[in-house]
Amino acid sequence: MKFSDIHERAIARKGGVAELNTLLPQLPPASVLEERSDDRYLAEITRCVFKAGFVWRVIDNKWPGFEAAFDGFVPAYWQQVSPEVLEKLAADERIVRNLQKIRTVPENARMIMDAVHEYGSFGAFLSQWPSEDQAGLLLWLKRHGSRLGGNSAQYFLRIVGWDGFILSHDVVAVLRRAGLLDASPTSKKGLQQAQVAFTHWHQQTGLPYSHLSRIVSCAQDN
């Protein structure tokens, strides 16, 4: 399937080019990745982990409480925090008291600190990873992090400004209808199939991966 066909369908569904363009995510300069501090990366990862399978607005409304309870999400501290601290957080009414998700914080802090030791910062690590290998980055995050094997990692990358696709239900539906995806979108094979499609479209159009992803999602019937 030509991307132009998908684009035209999205334009028609959203009522015109201008209307569709207002829905495209803002893509910040690449320098923003390196300027963001490591604690903000741990905070955004944690927010995405807690939102998975939950009502997003509840997490957003309680987020100031999360920031206070986790004392600013400093990775160097959380990578070695004691189990007692985590158990205390499981009774803290300022946050969503899900112990399994709370336990992801030190694990993801260690992932961040491992990258810091090698690259200087987690932002520097992300900035050197090319968008044409998002599948590889997602597999890396799944392997080294905690609860980052589904769409949580994709939303995290979008939020922090890394240019990539999101395999939402709508995007997956379009890829399947086009015969470009026949595996689970969370599997290695599925991620690689999606990568091939989006890289081809990027080369074909020159559009950022995040814009391609949003346009594809808008082409799917509700």
Coordinates of N, CA, C and O in Angstrom, one line a residue, residues 99-170:
L99 N 1.8 -2.1 44.3 CA 3.2 -2.5 44.6 C 4.0 -3.0 43.5 O 5.2 -2.7 43.4
Q100 N 3.4 -3.8 42.6 CA 4.1 -4.3 41.4 C 4.6 -3.2 40.6 O 5.8 -3.2 40.1
K101 N 3.8 -2.1 40.4 CA 4.3 -1.0 39.6 C 5.3 -0.1 40.3 O 6.2 0.4 39.7
I102 N 5.1 0.0 41.6 CA 6.0 0.7 42.4 C 7.4 0.1 42.3 O 8.5 0.8 42.3
R103 N 7.5 -1.2 42.3 CA 8.7 -2.0 42.2 C 9.5 -1.8 40.9 O 10.6 -2.1 40.8
T104 N 8.8 -1.2 39.9 CA 9.5 -0.9 38.6 C 10.4 0.2 38.7 O 11.3 0.4 37.9
V105 N 10.2 1.1 39.7 CA 11.0 2.3 39.8 C 12.4 2.1 40.0 O 13.3 2.6 39.2
P106 N 12.9 1.2 41.0 CA 14.3 1.0 41.1 C 14.9 0.2 39.9 O 16.0 0.4 39.5
E107 N 14.0 -0.7 39.3 CA 14.5 -1.4 38.2 C 14.8 -0.5 37.0 O 15.8 -0.6 36.3
N108 N 13.9 0.4 36.7 CA 14.1 1.4 35.6 C 15.1 2.4 36.0 O 15.8 2.9 35.1
A109 N 15.3 2.7 37.2 CA 16.4 3.6 37.7 C 17.7 3.0 37.3 O 18.7 3.6 36.9
R110 N 17.8 1.7 37.6 CA 19.1 1.0 37.3 C 19.4 1.0 35.8 O 20.5 1.1 35.3
M111 N 18.3 0.8 35.0 CA 18.5 0.9 33.5 C 19.0 2.2 33.1 O 19.9 2.3 32.3
I112 N 18.4 3.3 33.7 CA 18.9 4.6 33.3 C 20.3 4.8 33.7 O 21.1 5.4 33.0
M113 N 20.7 4.4 34.9 CA 22.0 4.6 35.4 C 23.1 3.8 34.6 O 24.2 4.3 34.4
D114 N 22.7 2.7 34.2 CA 23.6 1.9 33.3 C 23.9 2.7 32.0 O 25.1 2.7 31.6
A115 N 22.9 3.3 31.5 CA 23.1 4.1 30.3 C 23.9 5.4 30.6 O 24.7 5.8 29.8
V116 N 23.6 6.0 31.8 CA 24.4 7.2 32.2 C 25.9 6.8 32.3 O 26.7 7.6 31.9
H117 N 26.2 5.7 32.9 CA 27.6 5.3 33.0 C 28.3 5.2 31.7 O 29.5 5.5 31.5
E118 N 27.6 4.8 30.6 CA 28.2 4.6 29.3 C 28.1 5.8 28.4 O 29.1 6.1 27.7
Y119 N 27.0 6.6 28.5 CA 26.8 7.7 27.6 C 26.9 9.1 28.2 O 26.8 10.1 27.5
G120 N 26.9 9.1 29.6 CA 26.9 10.4 30.3 C 25.6 10.8 30.8 O 25.4 11.5 31.8
S121 N 24.5 10.5 30.0 CA 23.1 10.8 30.4 C 22.2 9.9 29.7 O 22.6 9.3 28.6
F122 N 21.0 9.7 30.2 CA 20.0 8.9 29.4 C 19.6 9.6 28.2 O 19.3 8.9 27.1
G123 N 19.5 10.9 28.2 CA 19.2 11.6 27.0 C 20.2 11.5 25.9 O 19.8 11.4 24.7
A124 N 21.5 11.4 26.3 CA 22.5 11.2 25.3 C 22.4 9.8 24.7 O 22.6 9.6 23.5
F125 N 22.0 8.8 25.5 CA 21.8 7.5 25.0 C 20.7 7.5 24.0 O 20.8 6.9 22.9
L126 N 19.5 8.1 24.3 CA 18.4 8.1 23.4 C 18.7 8.9 22.1 O 18.3 8.4 21.0
S127 N 19.5 10.0 22.2 CA 19.7 10.8 21.0 C 20.6 10.1 20.0 O 20.5 10.4 18.8
Q128 N 21.4 9.1 20.4 CA 22.3 8.4 19.4 C 21.6 7.2 18.8 O 22.1 6.6 17.9
W129 N 20.4 6.9 19.3 CA 19.7 5.7 18.7 C 18.8 6.2 17.6 O 17.9 7.0 17.7
P130 N 19.0 5.7 16.3 CA 18.2 6.2 15.2 C 16.8 5.7 15.1 O 16.5 4.6 15.5
S131 N 15.9 6.6 14.6 CA 14.5 6.2 14.4 C 14.3 5.0 13.5 O 13.3 4.3 13.6
E132 N 15.2 4.8 12.6 CA 15.1 3.7 11.7 C 15.3 2.3 12.4 O 15.2 1.3 11.8
D133 N 15.7 2.4 13.6 CA 15.8 1.2 14.4 C 15.0 1.3 15.7 O 15.5 0.9 16.8
Q134 N 13.8 1.8 15.7 CA 13.0 1.9 16.9 C 12.7 0.5 17.4 O 12.6 0.3 18.6
A135 N 12.5 -0.4 16.5 CA 12.3 -1.8 17.0 C 13.4 -2.3 17.9 O 13.1 -2.9 18.9
G136 N 14.6 -2.0 17.5 CA 15.8 -2.3 18.4 C 15.7 -1.6 19.7 O 16.1 -2.2 20.8
L137 N 15.4 -0.3 19.7 CA 15.3 0.4 21.0 C 14.2 -0.1 21.9 O 14.4 -0.3 23.1
L138 N 13.0 -0.4 21.3 CA 11.9 -1.0 22.1 C 12.3 -2.3 22.7 O 12.0 -2.6 23.9
L139 N 13.0 -3.1 21.9 CA 13.5 -4.4 22.5 C 14.5 -4.2 23.6 O 14.5 -5.0 24.6
W140 N 15.4 -3.2 23.4 CA 16.3 -2.9 24.5 C 15.6 -2.5 25.7 O 16.0 -2.9 26.8
L141 N 14.7 -1.6 25.6 CA 13.9 -1.1 26.8 C 13.2 -2.3 27.5 O 13.1 -2.3 28.7
K142 N 12.6 -3.2 26.7 CA 11.9 -4.3 27.2 C 12.9 -5.2 28.0 O 12.6 -5.7 29.1
R143 N 14.1 -5.4 27.5 CA 15.0 -6.3 28.1 C 15.7 -5.7 29.3 O 15.9 -6.4 30.3
H144 N 16.0 -4.4 29.3 CA 16.7 -3.8 30.4 C 15.8 -3.1 31.4 O 16.2 -2.9 32.6
G145 N 14.6 -2.8 31.0 CA 13.7 -2.1 31.9 C 12.6 -3.0 32.5 O 12.7 -4.3 32.4
S146 N 11.6 -2.4 33.2 CA 10.5 -3.2 33.8 C 9.2 -2.7 33.3 O 9.0 -1.5 33.4
R147 N 8.4 -3.6 32.9 CA 7.0 -3.3 32.3 C 7.1 -2.3 31.1 O 6.3 -1.4 31.0
L148 N 8.1 -2.5 30.3 CA 8.3 -1.6 29.1 C 8.2 -2.4 27.8 O 8.7 -2.1 26.8
G149 N 7.4 -3.6 27.9 CA 7.3 -4.4 26.7 C 6.2 -4.2 25.8 O 6.1 -4.7 24.7
G150 N 5.2 -3.4 26.3 CA 4.0 -3.0 25.5 C 4.1 -1.7 24.9 O 5.2 -1.2 24.5
N151 N 3.0 -1.0 24.9 CA 3.0 0.4 24.3 C 3.5 1.4 25.2 O 3.8 2.6 24.8
S152 N 3.7 1.1 26.5 CA 4.2 2.1 27.5 C 5.5 2.7 27.0 O 5.7 3.9 27.1
A153 N 6.5 1.9 26.5 CA 7.7 2.4 26.0 C 7.5 3.3 24.8 O 8.2 4.4 24.7
Q154 N 6.6 3.0 23.9 CA 6.3 3.8 22.7 C 5.8 5.2 23.1 O 6.2 6.2 22.6
Y155 N 4.8 5.2 24.1 CA 4.3 6.5 24.6 C 5.4 7.3 25.3 O 5.4 8.5 25.2
F156 N 6.2 6.6 26.1 CA 7.3 7.3 26.7 C 8.2 8.0 25.7 O 8.5 9.2 25.9
L157 N 8.6 7.3 24.7 CA 9.5 7.9 23.7 C 8.8 9.1 23.0 O 9.4 10.1 22.8
R158 N 7.5 9.0 22.7 CA 6.8 10.1 22.1 C 6.7 11.3 23.1 O 7.0 12.5 22.6
I159 N 6.5 11.1 24.3 CA 6.4 12.2 25.3 C 7.7 12.9 25.4 O 7.7 14.2 25.5
V160 N 8.8 12.2 25.5 CA 10.1 12.9 25.7 C 10.6 13.5 24.4 O 11.7 14.2 24.4
G161 N 10.0 13.3 23.2 CA 10.4 13.9 22.0 C 11.3 13.1 21.1 O 11.8 13.6 20.1
W162 N 11.4 11.8 21.4 CA 12.1 10.9 20.4 C 11.2 10.6 19.3 O 10.0 10.2 19.5
D163 N 11.6 10.7 18.1 CA 10.8 10.5 16.9 C 10.5 9.1 16.6 O 11.4 8.4 16.1
G164 N 9.3 8.6 16.8 CA 9.0 7.2 16.6 C 7.5 7.0 16.4 O 6.7 7.9 16.5
F165 N 7.2 5.7 16.0 CA 5.8 5.4 15.8 C 5.2 4.8 17.1 O 5.9 4.4 18.0
I166 N 3.8 4.8 17.2 CA 3.1 4.2 18.3 C 2.2 3.2 17.6 O 1.3 3.5 16.8
L167 N 2.3 1.9 18.1 CA 1.4 0.9 17.5 C 0.1 0.8 18.3 O -0.2 -0.2 19.0
S168 N -0.7 1.8 18.1 CA -2.0 1.8 18.7 C -2.9 0.9 18.0 O -2.6 0.3 17.0
H169 N -4.1 0.6 18.6 CA -5.1 -0.3 17.9 C -5.3 0.2 16.5 O -5.4 -0.7 15.6
D170 N -5.5 1.5 16.3 CA -5.8 2.0 14.9 C -4.7 1.7 14.0 O -4.9 1.3 12.8

